[in-house]
Short mmCIF file of C-alpha atoms in Angstrom, two decimals:
data_model
loop_
_atom_site.label_atom_id
_atom_site.label_comp_id
_atom_site.label_asym_id
_atom_site.label_seq_id
_atom_site.Cartn_x
_atom_site.Cartn_y
_atom_site.Cartn_z
CA MET W 299 9.89 -6.80 -5.68
CA ILE W 300 7.91 -3.89 -5.58
CA PHE W 301 5.71 -5.98 -4.05
CA GLU W 302 6.74 -7.23 -1.55
CA LYS W 303 7.86 -3.78 -0.33
CA ILE W 304 4.25 -2.76 0.28
CA ARG W 305 3.74 -5.66 2.02
CA ASP W 306 6.87 -5.26 4.11
CA CYS W 307 4.97 -1.64 4.79
CA ILE W 308 1.60 -3.41 5.24
CA MET W 309 2.57 -5.66 7.67
CA SER W 310 5.21 -3.09 9.43
CA ARG W 311 1.71 -1.68 10.44
CA THR W 312 -0.51 -4.32 11.35
CA ASN W 313 -0.85 -7.82 12.95
CA LEU W 314 -0.58 -9.17 9.27
CA SER W 315 0.90 -12.62 7.95
CA GLU W 316 2.32 -12.74 4.10
CA SER W 317 -0.53 -15.14 3.26
CA VAL W 318 -3.29 -12.74 3.75
CA VAL W 319 -1.26 -8.81 2.43
CA THR W 320 -2.43 -10.64 -1.63
CA MET W 321 -2.67 -9.12 -4.91
CA GLN W 322 -6.18 -9.02 -4.65
CA ALA W 323 -6.69 -7.94 -1.37
CA SER W 324 -9.68 -4.78 -0.49
CA LEU W 325 -7.21 -2.92 2.07
CA ARG W 326 -10.78 -1.96 3.76
CA ASP W 327 -12.30 -5.10 3.68
CA ASP W 328 -9.76 -7.98 3.95
CA LEU W 329 -6.85 -5.57 5.88
CA CYS W 330 -9.57 -3.97 7.42
CA LEU W 331 -7.09 -0.38 7.46
CA ASP W 332 -8.82 2.75 7.69
CA SER W 333 -8.39 6.51 6.40
CA PHE W 334 -5.75 7.03 9.09
CA ASP W 335 -3.58 3.57 8.55
CA LEU W 336 -4.03 5.00 5.01
CA ALA W 337 -2.19 8.09 5.71
CA GLU W 338 0.25 6.55 6.92
CA LEU W 339 0.32 4.29 5.05
CA GLY W 340 1.41 6.67 2.70
CA ILE W 341 3.91 7.79 3.76
CA GLU W 342 6.25 4.92 4.35
CA LEU W 343 5.64 4.47 0.78
CA GLU W 344 6.67 8.06 -0.19
CA ASP W 345 10.27 7.19 1.83
CA VAL W 346 10.94 3.79 0.46
CA PHE W 347 9.82 4.90 -3.16
CA ALA W 348 11.01 8.91 -3.47
CA VAL W 349 7.69 8.86 -4.82
CA THR W 350 5.08 11.51 -4.31
CA ILE W 351 1.38 10.42 -3.71
CA PRO W 352 -1.21 12.36 -4.34
CA ASP W 353 -3.94 12.48 -1.68
CA GLU W 354 -6.42 11.51 -5.10
CA ASP W 355 -3.92 8.71 -5.31
CA LEU W 356 -4.12 7.34 -2.70
CA ILE W 357 -8.18 7.58 -1.34
CA ALA W 358 -8.44 5.47 -4.73
CA PHE W 359 -6.20 2.49 -3.75
CA HIS W 360 -8.71 -0.11 -2.85
CA THR W 361 -5.68 -3.12 -3.14
CA VAL W 362 -2.83 -3.57 -2.89
CA SER W 363 -2.48 -4.50 -6.88
CA ASP W 364 -3.68 -0.80 -6.98
CA ILE W 365 -0.40 0.60 -5.44
CA VAL W 366 1.78 -1.80 -7.14
CA THR W 367 0.49 -0.25 -10.21
CA PHE W 368 0.93 2.79 -8.99
CA MET W 369 5.08 2.71 -7.98
CA LYS W 370 5.60 0.80 -10.90
CA ASN W 371 4.43 3.41 -13.06
CA SER W 372 5.63 5.99 -11.13
CA THR W 373 9.08 4.32 -10.30
CA LYS W 374 9.77 3.55 -14.14
#
């Protein structure tokens, strides 16, 4: 459920298919998200999950899995 919401947020900002947006996908290398894209994604994720993502956590995300782990820990 968390992964699917994150995947949907990423897919809504890119032209990528579900098969590309995997848990192991690198945000920068595989999904080609730059710092501006990540900032916008962070804002959307904060709205979707009703959490605050500190800047230092946002820039530390390297893979989709990193975001999933953060959200699991933040929404307990």
